[in-house]
């Protein structure tokens, strides 16, 4: 289950004044309703009371320290639950999923709750309001070293944006893949040494193909808060390769995460790939605890087999792929292979 903070924020980071929001933007409210309906919304007691009624067709988890706080009874799909800490609110949302169709927990404010959940959320869905109003309540700082803007849609008075995390390991900076890095990604796709076991799989059709592939990666980030990274050395920002996980739906409807890693040949052998894989598994575990991680490897690709086994994945099947070539399926449950 992804956890996403959703907020409308002014240019001076103001989100409220007393108990009120200092603007009224109908299209933002419509968007909030559309995204959160049939999902879970966690909010502080002040925000809950300033809205003044349970939000329809959603489960609201109200966070309060007041043990006597009572929620109104459920009415159909409109439910209000109470939690006495942030962690309890997240646990409550996770365990009372019920028949809710989707898998996102939204953090809906206010200031105190946003501030206490910045290190727990997988993405930020921010409407930037082009105003600088007076106000007593603020959104926390969105640090550029931690949050990467994956989408921006301009709407005149306000912009809808989405941020996903940049990950860091001991030596690596892992940046969500976008067309900004297309020239680096092409170095991977066009290097025949990387694809010696799989030459037909990766050939770029043309320039547009490279852009299309990266846009698909960016959409993956937007939908799942996780996809493939551009891998850079933190010290020098030098490009090393690409990797991460991509969520795919199997024929039977199950969703699994496919692990990917391709490093420039001259950068291999330094332990960068296991360092990246370990972070990828940690991130999968955070957004999808019951997930399966998979990897398809050609039998002759000894290096990738060693890396998969080092990551704790096991060979569960040998199959023929669409072009009739043998491929090994490696798999692991993320709760078993990631700490
Ligand atoms: N622009 C936006 O997108 C947006 C969205 C939401 C809200 N807002 C604005 O934000 C303002 C409200 O924000 P706020 O910071 O004043 O209040 P808030 O975050 O909505 O709620 C604060 C209350 O939450 C409870 N709480 C906080 N931390 C807790 C913890 N760790 N464990 C248990 N309970 C905890 C406490 O309730 P008790 O006092 O009952 O213990 C606390 O008084 C309003 O102006 C509202 O309009 C703006």
Tab-separated table of C-alpha atoms and ligand atoms in Angstrom:
chain	number	residue	atom	x	y	z
A	1	UNK	CA	0.000	0.000	0.000
A	2	UNK	CA	1.505	3.305	-1.016
A	3	UNK	CA	1.317	6.240	1.369
A	4	UNK	CA	0.915	9.590	-0.394
A	5	UNK	CA	0.737	13.054	1.166
A	6	UNK	CA	-1.817	15.205	-0.639
A	7	UNK	CA	-1.857	18.965	-0.063
A	8	UNK	CA	-2.514	22.351	-1.650
A	9	UNK	CA	0.457	24.578	-0.854
A	10	UNK	CA	1.041	28.291	-1.547
A	11	UNK	CA	4.368	29.616	-2.857
A	12	UNK	CA	5.306	30.629	0.726
A	13	UNK	CA	4.441	27.080	1.950
A	14	UNK	CA	1.249	28.279	3.674
A	15	UNK	CA	-1.505	25.638	3.763
A	16	UNK	CA	-3.876	27.154	6.299
A	17	UNK	CA	-4.701	30.051	8.568
A	18	UNK	CA	-6.198	29.058	11.904
A	19	UNK	CA	-8.649	26.389	10.914
A	20	UNK	CA	-9.322	27.709	7.405
A	21	UNK	CA	-7.647	27.293	4.018
A	22	UNK	CA	-7.020	30.804	2.596
A	23	UNK	CA	-8.283	30.026	-0.940
A	24	UNK	CA	-10.988	28.108	-2.694
A	25	UNK	CA	-10.032	26.245	-5.866
A	26	UNK	CA	-12.860	24.043	-7.065
A	27	UNK	CA	-10.756	21.977	-9.501
A	28	UNK	CA	-8.317	21.136	-6.687
A	29	UNK	CA	-11.130	20.006	-4.434
A	30	UNK	CA	-12.576	17.895	-7.311
A	31	UNK	CA	-9.194	16.331	-7.828
A	32	UNK	CA	-8.824	15.573	-4.102
A	33	UNK	CA	-12.246	13.914	-4.139
A	34	UNK	CA	-11.471	11.899	-7.258
A	35	UNK	CA	-8.132	10.608	-5.924
A	36	UNK	CA	-9.218	9.846	-2.369
A	37	UNK	CA	-12.683	8.357	-2.972
A	38	UNK	CA	-12.704	4.613	-2.138
A	39	UNK	CA	-9.359	5.028	-0.385
A	40	UNK	CA	-8.024	5.792	3.074
A	41	UNK	CA	-7.484	9.331	4.273
A	42	UNK	CA	-5.524	10.050	7.443
A	43	UNK	CA	-6.004	13.498	8.987
A	44	UNK	CA	-5.421	15.358	12.239
A	45	UNK	CA	-8.322	16.102	14.542
A	46	UNK	CA	-8.193	19.846	13.709
A	47	UNK	CA	-8.493	19.256	9.967
A	48	UNK	CA	-11.301	16.734	10.523
A	49	UNK	CA	-13.231	19.244	12.608
A	50	UNK	CA	-12.621	22.104	10.176
A	51	UNK	CA	-14.161	20.010	7.354
A	52	UNK	CA	-17.084	19.492	9.693
A	53	UNK	CA	-18.388	16.140	8.390
A	54	UNK	CA	-17.036	12.735	7.359
A	55	UNK	CA	-15.861	12.759	3.732
A	56	UNK	CA	-18.287	10.589	1.743
A	57	UNK	CA	-17.279	7.193	0.271
A	58	UNK	CA	-13.906	7.119	1.980
A	59	UNK	CA	-12.480	5.779	5.209
A	60	UNK	CA	-11.112	8.649	7.269
A	61	UNK	CA	-8.706	7.851	10.091
A	62	UNK	CA	-8.703	10.767	12.542
A	63	UNK	CA	-5.533	11.171	14.608
A	64	UNK	CA	-6.026	12.557	18.120
A	65	UNK	CA	-4.423	12.172	21.547
A	66	UNK	CA	-7.881	12.465	23.094
A	67	UNK	CA	-8.919	8.968	24.295
A	68	UNK	CA	-12.518	10.149	24.617
A	69	UNK	CA	-12.825	11.234	20.966
A	70	UNK	CA	-15.694	9.356	19.347
A	71	UNK	CA	-16.211	8.770	15.643
A	72	UNK	CA	-19.703	8.851	14.146
A	73	UNK	CA	-21.144	5.489	13.027
A	74	UNK	CA	-20.335	4.272	9.509
A	75	UNK	CA	-22.815	4.991	6.742
A	76	UNK	CA	-22.254	2.667	3.811
A	77	UNK	CA	-18.807	3.323	2.394
A	78	UNK	CA	-18.409	6.432	4.557
A	79	UNK	CA	-16.416	5.423	7.625
A	80	UNK	CA	-14.490	7.257	10.333
A	81	UNK	CA	-11.925	5.449	12.489
A	82	UNK	CA	-9.852	6.890	15.318
A	83	UNK	CA	-6.133	6.425	16.042
A	84	UNK	CA	-4.049	7.840	18.877
A	85	UNK	CA	-0.701	8.056	17.070
A	86	UNK	CA	0.488	8.373	13.485
A	87	UNK	CA	1.811	4.809	13.421
A	88	UNK	CA	-1.484	3.508	14.760
A	89	UNK	CA	-3.318	5.461	12.029
A	90	UNK	CA	-1.185	3.855	9.312
A	91	UNK	CA	-1.582	0.405	10.897
A	92	UNK	CA	-5.341	0.927	11.138
A	93	UNK	CA	-5.547	1.863	7.454
A	94	UNK	CA	-3.366	-1.098	6.457
A	95	UNK	CA	-5.331	-3.651	8.447
A	96	UNK	CA	-8.861	-2.422	7.709
A	97	UNK	CA	-8.510	-2.372	3.971
A	98	UNK	CA	-11.808	-4.289	3.684
A	99	UNK	CA	-13.302	-4.119	0.219
A	100	UNK	CA	-11.499	-0.937	-0.744
A	101	UNK	CA	-10.529	-1.291	-4.366
A	102	UNK	CA	-7.308	0.643	-4.541
A	103	UNK	CA	-4.157	0.576	-2.507
A	104	UNK	CA	-3.222	4.108	-1.479
A	105	UNK	CA	-3.304	5.673	1.958
A	106	UNK	CA	-3.572	9.468	1.618
A	107	UNK	CA	-2.185	11.784	4.291
A	108	UNK	CA	-4.525	14.770	4.131
A	109	UNK	CA	-3.071	17.137	6.717
A	110	UNK	CA	-2.971	19.425	8.411
A	111	UNK	CA	0.383	20.954	9.232
A	112	UNK	CA	1.167	18.777	12.257
A	113	UNK	CA	0.331	15.540	10.466
A	114	UNK	CA	2.235	16.419	7.245
A	115	UNK	CA	5.313	17.300	9.339
A	116	UNK	CA	5.253	14.020	11.253
A	117	UNK	CA	4.816	11.837	8.155
A	118	UNK	CA	7.404	13.277	5.712
A	119	UNK	CA	9.746	10.327	6.377
A	120	UNK	CA	6.946	7.754	6.103
A	121	UNK	CA	5.392	8.683	2.757
A	122	UNK	CA	6.225	7.250	-0.672
A	123	UNK	CA	5.125	10.287	-2.686
A	124	UNK	CA	3.858	13.861	-2.398
A	125	UNK	CA	0.866	14.997	-4.447
A	126	UNK	CA	1.167	18.781	-4.253
A	127	UNK	CA	-1.090	21.403	-5.795
A	128	UNK	CA	1.060	24.546	-5.958
A	129	UNK	CA	-1.215	27.535	-5.446
A	130	UNK	CA	0.234	30.651	-7.103
A	131	UNK	CA	-0.416	32.955	-4.148
A	132	UNK	CA	1.496	34.157	-1.087
A	133	UNK	CA	-1.260	34.455	1.518
A	134	UNK	CA	-0.853	35.170	5.206
A	135	UNK	CA	-1.262	32.004	7.211
A	136	UNK	CA	-0.298	30.317	10.452
A	137	UNK	CA	-0.006	26.722	9.149
A	138	UNK	CA	2.734	25.569	6.749
A	139	UNK	CA	3.729	22.518	4.729
A	140	UNK	CA	7.198	21.190	5.672
A	141	UNK	CA	10.205	21.928	3.461
A	142	UNK	CA	10.361	19.781	0.294
A	143	UNK	CA	14.100	19.076	0.154
A	144	UNK	CA	15.477	18.842	-3.407
A	145	UNK	CA	17.989	16.183	-2.354
A	146	UNK	CA	15.182	13.962	-1.145
A	147	UNK	CA	12.215	14.674	-3.412
A	148	UNK	CA	12.152	14.597	-7.194
A	149	UNK	CA	9.356	16.230	-9.182
A	150	UNK	CA	8.094	13.573	-11.581
A	151	UNK	CA	5.100	15.468	-13.003
A	152	UNK	CA	3.876	19.048	-13.327
A	153	UNK	CA	0.565	20.039	-14.950
A	154	UNK	CA	-0.003	23.764	-15.256
A	155	UNK	CA	-3.519	25.104	-14.667
A	156	UNK	CA	-3.127	28.904	-14.586
A	157	UNK	CA	-3.768	29.763	-10.940
A	158	UNK	CA	-2.288	26.491	-9.698
A	159	UNK	CA	-0.149	23.530	-10.832
A	160	UNK	CA	-0.708	19.863	-10.016
A	161	UNK	CA	2.612	18.179	-9.222
A	162	UNK	CA	3.878	14.837	-7.976
A	163	UNK	CA	7.127	14.141	-6.125
A	164	UNK	CA	8.782	10.776	-5.518
A	165	UNK	CA	11.875	10.068	-3.425
A	166	UNK	CA	15.477	10.132	-4.556
A	167	UNK	CA	17.185	7.208	-2.817
A	168	UNK	CA	20.703	7.174	-1.447
A	169	UNK	CA	22.995	4.284	-0.604
A	170	UNK	CA	26.521	4.402	0.753
A	171	UNK	CA	28.005	5.384	-2.636
A	172	UNK	CA	25.049	5.832	-4.987
A	173	UNK	CA	22.358	8.373	-5.731
A	174	UNK	CA	19.296	6.732	-7.298
A	175	UNK	CA	17.201	9.192	-9.296
A	176	UNK	CA	13.781	8.359	-10.788
A	177	UNK	CA	14.134	7.862	-14.562
A	178	UNK	CA	12.909	10.682	-16.821
A	179	UNK	CA	13.614	11.921	-20.352
A	180	UNK	CA	16.150	14.362	-18.873
A	181	UNK	CA	18.538	11.409	-18.726
A	182	UNK	CA	17.751	9.983	-22.171
A	183	UNK	CA	21.333	10.377	-23.468
A	184	UNK	CA	22.716	8.371	-20.549
A	185	UNK	CA	20.062	5.658	-20.890
A	186	UNK	CA	20.877	5.375	-24.609
A	187	UNK	CA	24.466	4.520	-23.672
A	188	UNK	CA	23.045	1.443	-21.918
A	189	UNK	CA	20.605	0.499	-24.660
A	190	UNK	CA	23.204	0.915	-27.402
A	191	UNK	CA	26.074	-0.939	-25.718
A	192	UNK	CA	26.162	-4.412	-27.273
A	193	UNK	CA	28.414	-5.757	-24.503
A	194	UNK	CA	25.573	-5.323	-21.996
A	195	UNK	CA	23.131	-7.278	-24.134
A	196	UNK	CA	25.369	-10.149	-25.248
A	197	UNK	CA	22.897	-12.701	-23.808
A	198	UNK	CA	19.850	-10.918	-25.129
A	199	UNK	CA	20.670	-8.939	-28.274
A	200	UNK	CA	17.126	-8.912	-29.691
A	201	UNK	CA	15.492	-7.661	-26.511
A	202	UNK	CA	16.657	-4.123	-26.269
A	203	UNK	CA	17.440	-2.688	-29.738
A	204	UNK	CA	16.134	0.844	-30.046
A	205	UNK	CA	13.876	1.330	-33.050
A	206	UNK	CA	14.626	5.046	-33.343
A	207	UNK	CA	15.078	8.230	-31.279
A	208	UNK	CA	11.400	8.314	-30.387
A	209	UNK	CA	11.600	4.787	-28.985
A	210	UNK	CA	14.118	5.935	-26.348
A	211	UNK	CA	11.844	8.802	-25.293
A	212	UNK	CA	8.787	6.514	-25.201
A	213	UNK	CA	10.577	4.011	-22.983
A	214	UNK	CA	11.628	6.674	-20.516
A	215	UNK	CA	8.167	8.192	-20.456
A	216	UNK	CA	6.809	4.743	-19.532
A	217	UNK	CA	9.294	4.646	-16.638
A	218	UNK	CA	8.118	8.073	-15.477
A	219	UNK	CA	4.469	6.933	-15.650
A	220	UNK	CA	5.446	3.918	-13.543
A	221	UNK	CA	6.863	6.261	-10.891
A	222	UNK	CA	3.716	8.355	-10.992
A	223	UNK	CA	1.406	5.338	-10.565
A	224	UNK	CA	3.402	3.113	-8.230
A	225	UNK	CA	5.814	5.511	-6.450
A	226	UNK	CA	8.554	3.167	-7.614
A	227	UNK	CA	10.131	2.186	-10.966
A	228	UNK	CA	13.598	2.357	-12.522
A	229	UNK	CA	16.378	4.681	-11.421
A	230	UNK	CA	19.219	6.470	-13.149
A	231	UNK	CA	22.179	5.329	-11.053
A	232	UNK	CA	24.861	7.945	-10.313
A	233	UNK	CA	27.937	8.004	-8.132
A	234	UNK	CA	27.148	10.423	-5.310
A	235	UNK	CA	30.656	11.848	-5.116
A	236	UNK	CA	30.970	12.878	-8.784
A	237	UNK	CA	27.395	12.534	-10.198
A	238	UNK	CA	28.932	10.244	-12.820
A	239	UNK	CA	26.433	8.017	-14.657
A	240	UNK	CA	26.876	4.318	-13.861
A	241	UNK	CA	23.784	2.639	-15.269
A	242	UNK	CA	20.105	1.969	-14.753
A	243	UNK	CA	18.183	-0.297	-12.407
A	244	UNK	CA	15.365	-0.804	-9.964
A	245	UNK	CA	12.014	-2.555	-10.146
A	246	UNK	CA	8.968	-2.302	-12.397
A	247	UNK	CA	5.484	-3.382	-11.390
A	248	UNK	CA	3.847	-5.691	-13.933
A	249	UNK	CA	0.496	-7.448	-14.026
A	250	UNK	CA	0.618	-11.176	-14.826
A	251	UNK	CA	-1.978	-12.951	-16.995
A	252	UNK	CA	-3.822	-14.144	-13.858
A	253	UNK	CA	-4.086	-10.548	-12.574
A	254	UNK	CA	-1.372	-10.915	-9.905
A	255	UNK	CA	1.046	-8.014	-9.645
A	256	UNK	CA	4.767	-8.636	-9.291
A	257	UNK	CA	7.880	-6.450	-9.305
A	258	UNK	CA	10.466	-7.227	-11.995
A	259	UNK	CA	14.026	-6.462	-10.918
A	260	UNK	CA	16.299	-4.818	-13.503
A	261	UNK	CA	19.944	-3.801	-13.502
A	262	UNK	CA	22.266	-2.747	-16.315
A	263	UNK	CA	25.579	-1.121	-15.501
A	264	UNK	CA	28.088	0.258	-17.984
A	265	UNK	CA	30.609	-2.603	-18.485
A	266	UNK	CA	33.551	-0.480	-17.301
A	267	UNK	CA	31.696	0.198	-14.015
A	268	UNK	CA	30.867	-3.432	-13.242
A	269	UNK	CA	32.746	-5.397	-10.575
A	270	UNK	CA	32.652	-2.679	-7.897
A	271	UNK	CA	29.640	-3.972	-5.972
A	272	UNK	CA	27.374	-1.165	-7.200
A	273	UNK	CA	24.642	-3.531	-8.430
A	274	UNK	CA	24.092	-5.352	-5.090
A	275	UNK	CA	24.097	-1.932	-3.393
A	276	UNK	CA	21.311	-0.756	-5.725
A	277	UNK	CA	19.357	-4.055	-5.477
A	278	UNK	CA	19.313	-3.908	-1.707
A	279	UNK	CA	17.785	-0.399	-1.827
A	280	UNK	CA	15.268	-1.502	-4.492
A	281	UNK	CA	14.090	-4.396	-2.292
A	282	UNK	CA	13.821	-2.083	0.709
A	283	UNK	CA	11.635	0.305	-1.318
A	284	UNK	CA	9.414	-2.510	-2.645
A	285	UNK	CA	8.927	-3.720	0.901
A	286	UNK	CA	7.823	-0.246	1.913
A	287	UNK	CA	5.157	0.168	-0.798
A	288	UNK	CA	4.052	-3.460	-1.112
A	289	UNK	CA	4.793	-5.771	1.850
A	290	UNK	CA	3.255	-8.870	0.296
A	291	UNK	CA	5.134	-8.420	-2.969
A	292	UNK	CA	6.946	-10.967	-5.062
A	293	UNK	CA	10.116	-9.838	-6.831
A	294	UNK	CA	11.087	-11.592	-10.040
A	295	UNK	CA	13.929	-11.685	-12.502
A	296	UNK	CA	14.169	-13.435	-15.884
A	297	UNK	CA	17.720	-14.492	-16.768
A	298	UNK	CA	19.252	-16.311	-19.731
A	299	UNK	CA	20.989	-19.558	-18.593
A	300	UNK	CA	24.390	-18.353	-19.872
A	301	UNK	CA	24.238	-15.054	-17.989
A	302	UNK	CA	26.330	-16.209	-15.026
A	303	UNK	CA	26.919	-12.694	-13.665
A	304	UNK	CA	23.186	-11.943	-13.342
A	305	UNK	CA	22.502	-15.386	-11.855
A	306	UNK	CA	25.123	-14.721	-9.174
A	307	UNK	CA	23.601	-11.304	-8.405
A	308	UNK	CA	20.061	-12.751	-8.186
A	309	UNK	CA	21.218	-15.482	-5.821
A	310	UNK	CA	23.161	-12.995	-3.717
A	311	UNK	CA	19.933	-10.989	-3.393
A	312	UNK	CA	18.148	-14.082	-2.044
A	313	UNK	CA	16.090	-14.867	-5.158
A	314	UNK	CA	15.596	-18.550	-5.997
A	315	UNK	CA	15.273	-20.224	-9.388
A	316	UNK	CA	11.679	-21.450	-9.492
A	317	UNK	CA	11.133	-22.262	-13.156
A	318	UNK	CA	12.718	-22.709	-16.557
A	319	UNK	CA	10.549	-21.582	-19.437
A	320	UNK	CA	10.549	-20.652	-23.116
A	321	UNK	CA	9.986	-16.983	-23.812
A	322	UNK	CA	8.026	-15.390	-26.687
A	323	UNK	CA	10.888	-15.945	-29.148
A	324	UNK	CA	11.353	-19.589	-28.106
A	325	UNK	CA	14.544	-19.108	-26.075
A	326	UNK	CA	15.104	-20.600	-22.648
A	327	UNK	CA	14.943	-18.278	-19.680
A	328	UNK	CA	15.204	-18.910	-15.923
A	329	UNK	CA	12.637	-17.368	-13.621
A	330	UNK	CA	14.128	-16.228	-10.302
A	331	UNK	CA	11.759	-15.159	-7.550
A	332	UNK	CA	11.581	-14.094	-3.895
A	333	UNK	CA	9.008	-12.731	-1.435
A	334	UNK	CA	10.148	-9.305	-0.405
A	335	UNK	CA	9.353	-9.815	3.295
A	336	UNK	CA	11.760	-12.795	3.291
A	337	UNK	CA	14.620	-11.331	1.262
A	338	UNK	CA	14.686	-7.726	2.502
A	339	UNK	CA	15.360	-6.576	6.069
B	1	LIG	N1	-4.021	23.229	2.130
B	1	LIG	C1	-4.221	21.960	2.415
B	1	LIG	O1	-4.069	21.067	1.585
B	1	LIG	C2	-4.683	21.579	3.796
B	1	LIG	C3	-5.012	20.238	4.093
B	1	LIG	C4	-5.407	19.915	5.387
B	1	LIG	C5	-5.491	20.900	6.351
B	1	LIG	N2	-5.172	22.175	6.032
B	1	LIG	C6	-5.209	23.249	7.059
B	1	LIG	O2	-4.317	22.886	8.099
B	1	LIG	C7	-4.771	23.487	9.307
B	1	LIG	C8	-4.850	22.406	10.381
B	1	LIG	O3	-3.541	21.909	10.634
B	1	LIG	P1	-2.966	21.832	12.109
B	1	LIG	O4	-1.495	21.555	12.005
B	1	LIG	O5	-3.402	23.023	12.862
B	1	LIG	O6	-3.752	20.588	12.727
B	1	LIG	P2	-3.916	19.056	12.237
B	1	LIG	O7	-2.596	18.529	11.827
B	1	LIG	O8	-5.055	18.936	11.307
B	1	LIG	O9	-4.381	18.357	13.592
B	1	LIG	C9	-3.621	18.522	14.746
B	1	LIG	C10	-4.191	17.583	15.810
B	1	LIG	O10	-3.909	16.237	15.430
B	1	LIG	C11	-3.659	15.470	16.612
B	1	LIG	N3	-2.295	15.001	16.556
B	1	LIG	C12	-1.204	15.573	15.979
B	1	LIG	N4	-0.122	14.776	16.108
B	1	LIG	C13	-0.532	13.680	16.774
B	1	LIG	C14	0.131	12.499	17.222
B	1	LIG	N5	1.428	12.277	16.989
B	1	LIG	N6	-0.594	11.559	17.879
B	1	LIG	C15	-1.905	11.756	18.134
B	1	LIG	N7	-2.601	12.846	17.741
B	1	LIG	C16	-1.902	13.806	17.072
B	1	LIG	C17	-3.879	16.396	17.786
B	1	LIG	O11	-5.255	16.292	18.082
B	1	LIG	P3	-5.844	16.470	19.596
B	1	LIG	O12	-5.588	17.894	19.903
B	1	LIG	O13	-7.290	16.100	19.462
B	1	LIG	O14	-5.058	15.526	20.444
B	1	LIG	C18	-3.564	17.749	17.174
B	1	LIG	O15	-4.141	18.819	17.882
B	1	LIG	C19	-6.098	24.117	8.993
B	1	LIG	O16	-5.877	25.499	8.682
B	1	LIG	C20	-6.542	23.397	7.766
B	1	LIG	O17	-7.461	24.159	7.017
B	1	LIG	C21	-4.776	22.545	4.781
